[in-house]
Amino acid sequence: MGIVISGASVWTPAHRVTNEELVESYNAWADKYNAEHDGEIASGKLQPKPPSSVEFIEKASGIKSRYAYVKDGILDVDRMRPRIPRRRDEDLSHQAEMSLAAARPALAAARKDASEIDMVIVSCAYTERAYPALAIEVQNALGIRGFGFDMLVACSAATFAMQRAYDALAAGSANGVLVINPELTSPQINYCDRDSHFIFGDVATAVVMEREETATAPHRYRVLGTKAQTQYSNNIRSNFGYLARVEGGDPFDELRLFHQNGRSVFKEVCPLAAAHLESHVQSLGLDVPSIKRWWLHQANINMNNLIVRKLLGRDATRSEAPTVLDTYANTASAGSLIAFAQCHEDLASGDYGVICSFGAGYSIGSLVLQKI
Ligand code: CO8
């Protein structure tokens, strides 16, 4: 009994933010901070905020721009965060809106009607509330029967959710699954931290998964296997949570926001991801050279280059390992799915490809696919 991905899509926010814009606003903010704290800086009590640079960002990450769900406020030196108004309980929530914008074209690509879906998973790095689940809100908006739930697995949220979908389809507890990743990262970015102000962007992705016998879409990918792996690390953290109200201190201080030890992440995750991918592919009786396409997580171009070099023993072409980092930046769990959604139709029947994510946790998830 085969299980397939039969539809995929990306919703891209309307607002683009370039490196130049981000660096200009960060540097203006840093100048202002340094002027306001000149006494403490002169006495050594505080360190001055160093300037950011467009050249550094592009060289260290491969990122040239990113999209923002709401741009207003991000570049304002007196605010340094997006202005996203709170919605009433009666109105569609922000991430449900993003989810629907990705889900509808994914259903169309899969040639599926909402009545053929009976499980909805919304899986991403952050959800805007604890409950009711965004997935149930999306299920309601689309008129889907069955059930839905939310999952959080940072950068591996999409692949881990696709593994849940695969297992449910294999077990017969679902017949058609919609997996959605509304990555609204901008509210958690510390735009006053030069080490990380440039890394993330907003986007939403969605895929439809079903059993092979019900799939009618022109592009269908049989899932040959799924593999999830986790290993605890403090190197990537976000501490904002429901205890913020009672813990004391500033509920919005910088340690509540995304922060990381990027160099250690780079060093530790690359070998883990390469070993994970090689063993997953081999466990299915395939070898690395037989994989036509690597839809890799999009965190950093140098990381992706290193991982494929470890795997292939050479650099990959853009066709072998497509990159969307330059325009989308790191979009948490959505990165490998943007690459998949935008670069899969040219594969021929029988070709193999691998979707892989890696990130906070640490967590690594992969699906080995064969085009039908
Ligand atoms: N401009 C100029 N200089 C800078 C800047 C800047 N913006 N930033 C840092 N520098 C300086 C540093 O201070 C350092 O200076 P010095 O040598 O004097 O100490 C120098 O440049 C080199 O810095 P690094 O060693 O940190 O530079 P790297 O080459 O390592 O690049 C990266 C930094 C890009 C962060 C890189 O380490 C990296 O990408 N690492 C991997 C990170 C990663 O993949 N993380 C995964 C995070 S995503 C995840 O799992 C959670 C998702 C949740 C979503 C979050 C939403 C908010």
Short mmCIF file of C-alpha atoms and ligand atoms in Angstrom, two decimals:
data_model
loop_
_atom_site.label_atom_id
_atom_site.label_comp_id
_atom_site.label_asym_id
_atom_site.label_seq_id
_atom_site.Cartn_x
_atom_site.Cartn_y
_atom_site.Cartn_z
CA MET A 1 0.00 0.00 0.00
CA GLY A 2 1.72 3.18 -1.19
CA ILE A 3 1.34 6.59 0.40
CA VAL A 4 1.91 9.68 -1.69
CA ILE A 5 2.37 13.41 -1.57
CA SER A 6 -0.13 14.53 -4.19
CA GLY A 7 -0.13 18.32 -3.84
CA ALA A 8 2.13 21.05 -2.49
CA SER A 9 2.00 24.80 -2.38
CA VAL A 10 3.59 27.93 -0.95
CA TRP A 11 1.92 31.14 0.16
CA THR A 12 4.34 34.06 -0.03
CA PRO A 13 3.55 37.25 1.93
CA ALA A 14 3.28 40.45 -0.11
CA HIS A 15 5.98 42.36 1.78
CA ARG A 16 9.67 41.92 0.98
CA VAL A 17 12.41 43.13 3.34
CA THR A 18 15.91 43.42 1.88
CA ASN A 19 19.24 43.08 3.70
CA GLU A 20 19.91 46.74 2.92
CA GLU A 21 16.70 47.83 4.64
CA LEU A 22 17.31 45.66 7.71
CA VAL A 23 20.93 46.74 8.10
CA GLU A 24 20.04 50.42 7.72
CA SER A 25 17.39 50.24 10.45
CA TYR A 26 19.51 48.05 12.78
CA ASN A 27 22.49 50.38 12.41
CA ALA A 28 20.33 53.45 13.09
CA TRP A 29 18.93 51.68 16.17
CA ALA A 30 22.47 50.74 17.33
CA ASP A 31 23.71 54.33 16.89
CA LYS A 32 20.75 55.57 18.93
CA TYR A 33 21.35 52.94 21.66
CA ASN A 34 25.07 53.77 21.83
CA ALA A 35 24.34 57.53 22.07
CA GLU A 36 21.73 56.98 24.81
CA HIS A 37 24.13 54.77 26.83
CA ASP A 38 27.39 56.61 26.15
CA GLY A 39 28.21 57.00 29.86
CA GLU A 40 27.77 53.30 30.71
CA ILE A 41 29.66 52.33 27.55
CA ALA A 42 32.55 54.70 28.43
CA SER A 43 32.73 53.25 31.97
CA GLY A 44 32.75 49.67 30.62
CA LYS A 45 29.39 48.78 32.21
CA LEU A 46 27.82 48.17 28.80
CA GLN A 47 29.24 47.03 25.49
CA PRO A 48 28.47 49.23 22.48
CA LYS A 49 26.19 47.67 19.86
CA PRO A 50 28.37 46.84 16.83
CA PRO A 51 27.14 47.64 13.30
CA SER A 52 25.64 45.02 11.03
CA SER A 53 26.69 44.60 7.40
CA VAL A 54 24.98 43.56 4.18
CA GLU A 55 28.18 41.89 2.95
CA PHE A 56 28.51 39.78 6.12
CA ILE A 57 24.90 38.62 5.95
CA GLU A 58 25.10 37.50 2.35
CA LYS A 59 28.47 35.77 2.77
CA ALA A 60 27.63 34.07 6.10
CA SER A 61 24.11 32.96 5.19
CA GLY A 62 23.33 33.31 1.46
CA ILE A 63 20.28 35.42 2.39
CA LYS A 64 19.51 38.52 0.31
CA SER A 65 15.94 39.24 1.37
CA ARG A 66 12.98 37.75 3.19
CA TYR A 67 9.20 38.17 3.28
CA ALA A 68 7.22 39.59 6.18
CA TYR A 69 3.56 38.94 6.99
CA VAL A 70 3.45 42.54 8.23
CA LYS A 71 6.34 44.87 7.38
CA ASP A 72 5.00 47.88 9.27
CA GLY A 73 7.08 48.41 12.43
CA ILE A 74 10.02 46.13 11.58
CA LEU A 75 12.18 48.96 10.20
CA ASP A 76 10.97 51.58 12.70
CA VAL A 77 13.96 52.28 15.01
CA ASP A 78 11.58 53.17 17.82
CA ARG A 79 9.79 49.80 17.56
CA MET A 80 11.94 47.11 15.87
CA ARG A 81 9.13 44.56 15.60
CA PRO A 82 6.13 44.14 13.32
CA ARG A 83 2.84 45.77 14.22
CA ILE A 84 0.36 42.87 14.04
CA PRO A 85 -2.98 43.89 15.53
CA ARG A 86 -4.73 41.51 17.89
CA ARG A 87 -7.82 39.94 16.33
CA ARG A 88 -11.14 39.33 18.02
CA ASP A 89 -12.02 35.78 19.03
CA GLU A 90 -14.76 35.85 16.38
CA ASP A 91 -12.34 36.62 13.55
CA LEU A 92 -10.01 34.31 11.62
CA SER A 93 -6.64 34.22 13.36
CA HIS A 94 -3.45 35.35 11.60
CA GLN A 95 -1.90 31.92 11.25
CA ALA A 96 -5.21 30.36 10.19
CA GLU A 97 -5.37 32.99 7.44
CA MET A 98 -1.83 32.11 6.33
CA SER A 99 -2.71 28.40 6.53
CA LEU A 100 -5.77 28.77 4.32
CA ALA A 101 -3.77 30.72 1.73
CA ALA A 102 -1.34 27.78 1.44
CA ALA A 103 -3.89 24.98 1.88
CA ARG A 104 -6.32 25.94 -0.91
CA PRO A 105 -3.76 25.75 -3.75
CA ALA A 106 -2.30 22.55 -2.26
CA LEU A 107 -5.77 20.96 -2.40
CA ALA A 108 -6.16 22.19 -5.99
CA ALA A 109 -2.76 20.77 -6.96
CA ALA A 110 -3.80 17.42 -5.45
CA ARG A 111 -7.21 17.66 -7.19
CA LYS A 112 -8.86 17.11 -3.84
CA ASP A 113 -12.02 18.49 -2.42
CA ALA A 114 -12.26 19.31 1.29
CA SER A 115 -14.67 16.36 1.65
CA GLU A 116 -11.80 13.99 0.76
CA ILE A 117 -9.62 15.23 3.65
CA ASP A 118 -10.22 13.90 7.16
CA MET A 119 -7.10 14.96 9.09
CA VAL A 120 -5.50 18.41 9.34
CA ILE A 121 -2.14 19.04 10.99
CA VAL A 122 -0.89 22.58 11.52
CA SER A 123 2.78 22.22 12.37
CA CYS A 124 5.29 25.04 12.75
CA ALA A 125 7.82 26.70 15.04
CA TYR A 126 5.26 28.83 16.96
CA THR A 127 1.49 28.91 17.26
CA GLU A 128 -0.15 32.17 18.22
CA ARG A 129 -2.25 30.55 20.96
CA ALA A 130 -2.49 27.32 22.94
CA TYR A 131 -6.07 26.46 22.01
CA PRO A 132 -8.39 25.97 20.24
CA ALA A 133 -5.97 24.37 17.80
CA LEU A 134 -5.27 26.36 14.63
CA ALA A 135 -5.76 23.10 12.74
CA ILE A 136 -9.35 22.87 13.99
CA GLU A 137 -9.98 26.49 12.98
CA VAL A 138 -8.62 25.71 9.50
CA GLN A 139 -10.64 22.47 9.36
CA ASN A 140 -13.77 24.48 10.18
CA ALA A 141 -13.01 27.19 7.59
CA LEU A 142 -12.53 24.57 4.86
CA GLY A 143 -15.52 22.46 5.89
CA ILE A 144 -13.43 19.35 6.54
CA ARG A 145 -14.88 16.52 8.63
CA GLY A 146 -12.62 14.37 10.85
CA PHE A 147 -10.02 15.91 13.12
CA GLY A 148 -7.11 18.31 13.39
CA PHE A 149 -4.33 19.16 15.81
CA ASP A 150 -1.28 21.42 16.12
CA MET A 151 2.35 20.37 16.49
CA LEU A 152 5.52 22.29 17.38
CA VAL A 153 8.91 20.89 16.36
CA ALA A 154 10.78 24.10 15.39
CA CYS A 155 12.53 23.65 12.04
CA SER A 156 11.49 20.01 11.74
CA ALA A 157 7.78 20.69 12.25
CA ALA A 158 6.89 20.02 8.61
CA THR A 159 8.77 16.74 8.16
CA PHE A 160 7.72 15.41 11.56
CA ALA A 161 4.07 16.25 10.71
CA MET A 162 4.41 14.49 7.35
CA GLN A 163 5.67 11.45 9.23
CA ARG A 164 2.53 11.62 11.44
CA ALA A 165 0.44 11.86 8.25
CA TYR A 166 2.22 8.88 6.72
CA ASP A 167 1.68 6.78 9.85
CA ALA A 168 -2.03 7.70 10.04
CA LEU A 169 -2.56 6.83 6.37
CA ALA A 170 -0.65 3.56 6.77
CA ALA A 171 -2.64 2.65 9.89
CA GLY A 172 -5.94 3.54 8.23
CA SER A 173 -6.84 6.20 10.82
CA ALA A 174 -6.97 8.83 8.05
CA ASN A 175 -7.70 8.79 4.32
CA GLY A 176 -6.58 12.24 3.24
CA VAL A 177 -4.26 14.51 5.23
CA LEU A 178 -3.55 18.21 4.91
CA VAL A 179 -0.26 19.25 6.54
CA ILE A 180 0.17 23.03 6.85
CA ASN A 181 3.14 25.08 8.07
CA PRO A 182 2.23 28.73 8.73
CA GLU A 183 5.67 30.02 9.72
CA LEU A 184 5.06 33.43 11.26
CA THR A 185 8.59 33.94 12.58
CA SER A 186 8.84 37.76 12.55
CA PRO A 187 7.18 38.33 15.98
CA GLN A 188 9.94 36.26 17.65
CA ILE A 189 12.92 37.80 15.83
CA ASN A 190 15.09 40.10 17.91
CA TYR A 191 15.65 42.83 15.29
CA CYS A 192 18.06 44.47 17.80
CA ASP A 193 20.45 41.49 17.74
CA ARG A 194 22.92 41.79 14.88
CA ASP A 195 23.77 38.06 15.07
CA SER A 196 20.23 37.00 14.22
CA HIS A 197 18.23 40.00 12.94
CA PHE A 198 18.63 38.87 9.32
CA ILE A 199 18.01 35.13 9.56
CA PHE A 200 14.24 34.56 9.33
CA GLY A 201 11.30 35.25 7.08
CA ASP A 202 7.55 34.52 7.08
CA VAL A 203 5.80 32.08 4.71
CA ALA A 204 3.24 29.26 4.71
CA THR A 205 3.47 25.88 3.00
CA ALA A 206 1.01 23.01 2.67
CA VAL A 207 1.00 19.45 1.34
CA VAL A 208 -1.71 16.88 0.74
CA MET A 209 -0.93 13.23 1.50
CA GLU A 210 -3.12 10.25 0.71
CA ARG A 211 -3.00 6.58 -0.26
CA GLU A 212 -1.86 5.84 -3.79
CA GLU A 213 -5.18 4.35 -4.90
CA THR A 214 -7.08 7.61 -4.29
CA ALA A 215 -4.48 9.95 -5.85
CA THR A 216 -5.25 11.51 -9.23
CA ALA A 217 -2.88 14.50 -9.32
CA PRO A 218 -0.47 14.74 -12.27
CA HIS A 219 2.59 14.91 -9.95
CA ARG A 220 2.60 12.22 -7.23
CA TYR A 221 5.48 11.19 -5.02
CA ARG A 222 5.45 7.80 -3.29
CA VAL A 223 6.90 8.06 0.22
CA LEU A 224 9.41 5.21 0.42
CA GLY A 225 10.29 5.94 4.04
CA THR A 226 10.29 8.52 6.81
CA LYS A 227 12.90 9.06 9.52
CA ALA A 228 12.84 11.35 12.55
CA GLN A 229 15.70 11.92 14.97
CA THR A 230 16.19 14.20 17.98
CA GLN A 231 19.12 15.02 20.23
CA TYR A 232 18.80 17.54 23.06
CA SER A 233 20.72 20.81 22.68
CA ASN A 234 20.52 24.26 24.29
CA ASN A 235 22.18 25.92 21.29
CA ILE A 236 18.91 27.16 19.76
CA ARG A 237 16.29 28.43 22.20
CA SER A 238 13.08 30.42 22.39
CA ASN A 239 11.80 30.82 25.95
CA PHE A 240 8.59 32.71 25.44
CA GLY A 241 5.76 30.65 26.87
CA TYR A 242 2.69 30.65 29.05
CA LEU A 243 4.75 30.99 32.26
CA ALA A 244 5.87 34.51 31.19
CA ARG A 245 2.97 36.02 33.15
CA VAL A 246 4.01 34.52 36.48
CA GLU A 247 7.78 34.21 36.32
CA GLY A 248 8.55 37.85 37.09
CA GLY A 249 10.87 40.09 35.13
CA ASP A 250 10.23 41.36 31.63
CA PRO A 251 8.00 38.90 29.75
CA PHE A 252 9.48 40.24 26.51
CA ASP A 253 13.20 40.33 27.36
CA GLU A 254 15.68 39.17 24.73
CA LEU A 255 16.15 35.68 26.22
CA ARG A 256 12.44 35.08 25.57
CA LEU A 257 13.09 35.64 21.85
CA PHE A 258 14.90 33.39 19.39
CA HIS A 259 18.60 33.16 20.24
CA GLN A 260 21.27 30.71 19.29
CA ASN A 261 24.91 29.80 19.32
CA GLY A 262 25.04 29.75 15.53
CA ARG A 263 28.61 28.59 15.16
CA SER A 264 28.03 25.52 17.38
CA VAL A 265 24.78 24.75 15.58
CA PHE A 266 26.63 24.86 12.30
CA LYS A 267 29.41 22.54 13.54
CA GLU A 268 27.15 20.03 15.31
CA VAL A 269 24.16 19.81 12.96
CA CYS A 270 25.99 19.41 9.62
CA PRO A 271 27.58 16.03 10.45
CA LEU A 272 24.37 14.84 12.16
CA ALA A 273 22.25 15.74 9.13
CA ALA A 274 24.66 14.18 6.61
CA ALA A 275 24.86 10.92 8.61
CA HIS A 276 21.06 10.88 9.05
CA LEU A 277 20.47 11.31 5.33
CA GLU A 278 23.01 8.70 4.26
CA SER A 279 21.66 6.08 6.68
CA HIS A 280 18.04 6.83 5.73
CA VAL A 281 18.70 6.46 2.02
CA GLN A 282 20.76 3.27 2.55
CA SER A 283 18.14 1.72 4.86
CA LEU A 284 15.78 1.77 1.86
CA GLY A 285 18.25 -0.09 -0.37
CA LEU A 286 19.24 3.07 -2.27
CA ASP A 287 22.55 4.87 -2.46
CA VAL A 288 23.34 8.58 -2.36
CA PRO A 289 24.21 8.93 -6.11
CA SER A 290 20.77 7.55 -7.06
CA ILE A 291 19.03 10.56 -5.45
CA LYS A 292 18.16 13.08 -8.15
CA ARG A 293 17.05 15.91 -5.84
CA TRP A 294 17.76 17.03 -2.27
CA TRP A 295 15.07 19.36 -0.95
CA LEU A 296 17.05 20.46 2.08
CA HIS A 297 16.14 22.66 5.01
CA GLN A 298 17.04 26.27 4.23
CA ALA A 299 18.94 27.70 7.21
CA ASN A 300 22.24 28.70 5.73
CA ILE A 301 23.75 28.22 2.27
CA ASN A 302 27.15 27.24 3.70
CA MET A 303 25.49 24.55 5.86
CA ASN A 304 23.64 23.12 2.86
CA ASN A 305 26.80 23.17 0.76
CA LEU A 306 28.73 21.36 3.47
CA ILE A 307 26.04 18.71 3.94
CA VAL A 308 25.78 17.90 0.22
CA ARG A 309 29.58 17.89 -0.08
CA LYS A 310 29.75 15.34 2.74
CA LEU A 311 27.10 13.26 0.97
CA LEU A 312 28.15 13.55 -2.68
CA GLY A 313 31.87 14.17 -2.28
CA ARG A 314 31.45 17.27 -4.48
CA ASP A 315 29.32 20.40 -4.78
CA ALA A 316 25.71 19.92 -5.81
CA THR A 317 24.19 21.74 -8.77
CA ARG A 318 21.21 24.03 -8.15
CA SER A 319 19.03 21.39 -9.76
CA GLU A 320 20.30 18.67 -7.38
CA ALA A 321 19.86 20.81 -4.24
CA PRO A 322 17.61 23.79 -4.96
CA THR A 323 18.00 26.82 -2.74
CA VAL A 324 15.38 29.43 -1.88
CA LEU A 325 17.38 31.05 0.92
CA ASP A 326 18.34 34.07 -1.13
CA THR A 327 14.73 35.24 -1.47
CA TYR A 328 12.90 33.59 1.48
CA ALA A 329 15.70 33.41 4.14
CA ASN A 330 15.26 30.77 6.87
CA THR A 331 11.54 30.08 7.18
CA ALA A 332 11.86 27.50 9.98
CA SER A 333 10.09 24.26 8.99
CA ALA A 334 8.81 25.57 5.65
CA GLY A 335 12.19 25.87 3.88
CA SER A 336 12.52 22.35 2.47
CA LEU A 337 8.82 22.42 1.52
CA ILE A 338 9.20 25.69 -0.43
CA ALA A 339 12.08 24.04 -2.31
CA PHE A 340 9.91 20.95 -2.92
CA ALA A 341 6.82 22.90 -3.98
CA GLN A 342 8.78 25.09 -6.40
CA CYS A 343 11.16 22.46 -7.84
CA HIS A 344 9.56 19.06 -8.35
CA GLU A 345 7.50 19.02 -11.53
CA ASP A 346 10.50 18.48 -13.83
CA LEU A 347 11.42 15.14 -12.22
CA ALA A 348 10.73 12.04 -14.36
CA SER A 349 8.75 9.00 -13.31
CA GLY A 350 11.01 6.76 -11.19
CA ASP A 351 13.30 9.58 -10.02
CA TYR A 352 14.21 9.67 -6.33
CA GLY A 353 14.29 12.73 -4.09
CA VAL A 354 14.69 13.48 -0.39
CA ILE A 355 13.02 16.15 1.75
CA CYS A 356 15.05 16.92 4.86
CA SER A 357 14.83 19.40 7.74
CA PHE A 358 17.20 20.09 10.63
CA GLY A 359 17.17 22.58 13.48
CA ALA A 360 16.27 23.33 17.06
CA GLY A 361 15.90 20.45 19.47
CA TYR A 362 18.12 19.33 17.75
CA SER A 363 15.69 17.69 15.38
CA ILE A 364 16.20 16.11 11.96
CA GLY A 365 13.43 14.73 9.77
CA SER A 366 13.47 13.22 6.29
CA LEU A 367 11.23 11.60 3.71
CA VAL A 368 12.61 9.61 0.78
CA LEU A 369 10.35 9.96 -2.26
CA GLN A 370 9.97 8.39 -5.69
CA LYS A 371 8.05 10.09 -8.44
CA ILE A 372 5.25 7.90 -9.80
N1 CO8 B 1 27.05 41.92 10.57
C1 CO8 B 1 28.40 41.96 10.70
N2 CO8 B 1 29.10 41.12 11.49
C2 CO8 B 1 28.41 40.19 12.16
C3 CO8 B 1 27.02 40.08 12.08
C4 CO8 B 1 26.33 41.00 11.25
N3 CO8 B 1 25.01 40.96 11.12
N4 CO8 B 1 26.62 39.05 12.84
C5 CO8 B 1 27.71 38.54 13.42
N5 CO8 B 1 28.81 39.21 13.00
C6 CO8 B 1 30.20 39.00 13.40
C7 CO8 B 1 30.31 38.18 14.68
O1 CO8 B 1 30.13 38.97 15.82
C8 CO8 B 1 31.69 37.61 14.56
O2 CO8 B 1 32.63 38.61 14.90
P1 CO8 B 1 34.02 38.20 15.67
O3 CO8 B 1 34.71 37.28 14.73
O4 CO8 B 1 34.67 39.49 15.87
O5 CO8 B 1 33.58 37.49 16.93
C9 CO8 B 1 31.84 37.36 13.06
O6 CO8 B 1 30.87 38.21 12.43
C10 CO8 B 1 31.58 35.92 12.70
O7 CO8 B 1 30.37 35.51 13.36
P2 CO8 B 1 29.88 34.03 13.39
O8 CO8 B 1 31.01 33.12 13.73
O9 CO8 B 1 28.65 33.95 14.26
O10 CO8 B 1 29.48 33.87 11.85
P3 CO8 B 1 29.07 32.57 11.09
O11 CO8 B 1 29.88 32.47 9.88
O12 CO8 B 1 28.99 31.37 11.98
O13 CO8 B 1 27.58 32.92 10.61
C11 CO8 B 1 25.34 32.31 11.20
C12 CO8 B 1 26.55 33.14 11.56
C13 CO8 B 1 24.82 32.81 9.86
C14 CO8 B 1 24.27 32.51 12.26
C15 CO8 B 1 25.74 30.83 11.08
O14 CO8 B 1 26.50 30.43 12.20
C16 CO8 B 1 24.58 29.88 10.96
O15 CO8 B 1 23.74 30.01 10.10
N6 CO8 B 1 24.55 28.86 11.78
C17 CO8 B 1 23.49 27.87 11.74
C18 CO8 B 1 22.29 28.43 12.38
C19 CO8 B 1 21.10 27.59 12.20
O16 CO8 B 1 20.92 26.86 11.27
N7 CO8 B 1 20.23 27.72 13.12
C20 CO8 B 1 19.01 27.09 13.05
C21 CO8 B 1 18.06 28.04 13.62
S1 CO8 B 1 16.47 27.77 13.09
C22 CO8 B 1 15.68 26.70 14.18
O17 CO8 B 1 15.95 25.57 14.33
C23 CO8 B 1 14.58 27.26 15.00
C24 CO8 B 1 13.58 27.85 14.11
C25 CO8 B 1 12.66 28.66 14.87
C26 CO8 B 1 12.22 29.87 14.10
C27 CO8 B 1 12.73 31.09 14.71
C28 CO8 B 1 11.95 32.29 14.35
C29 CO8 B 1 12.37 33.55 15.00
#
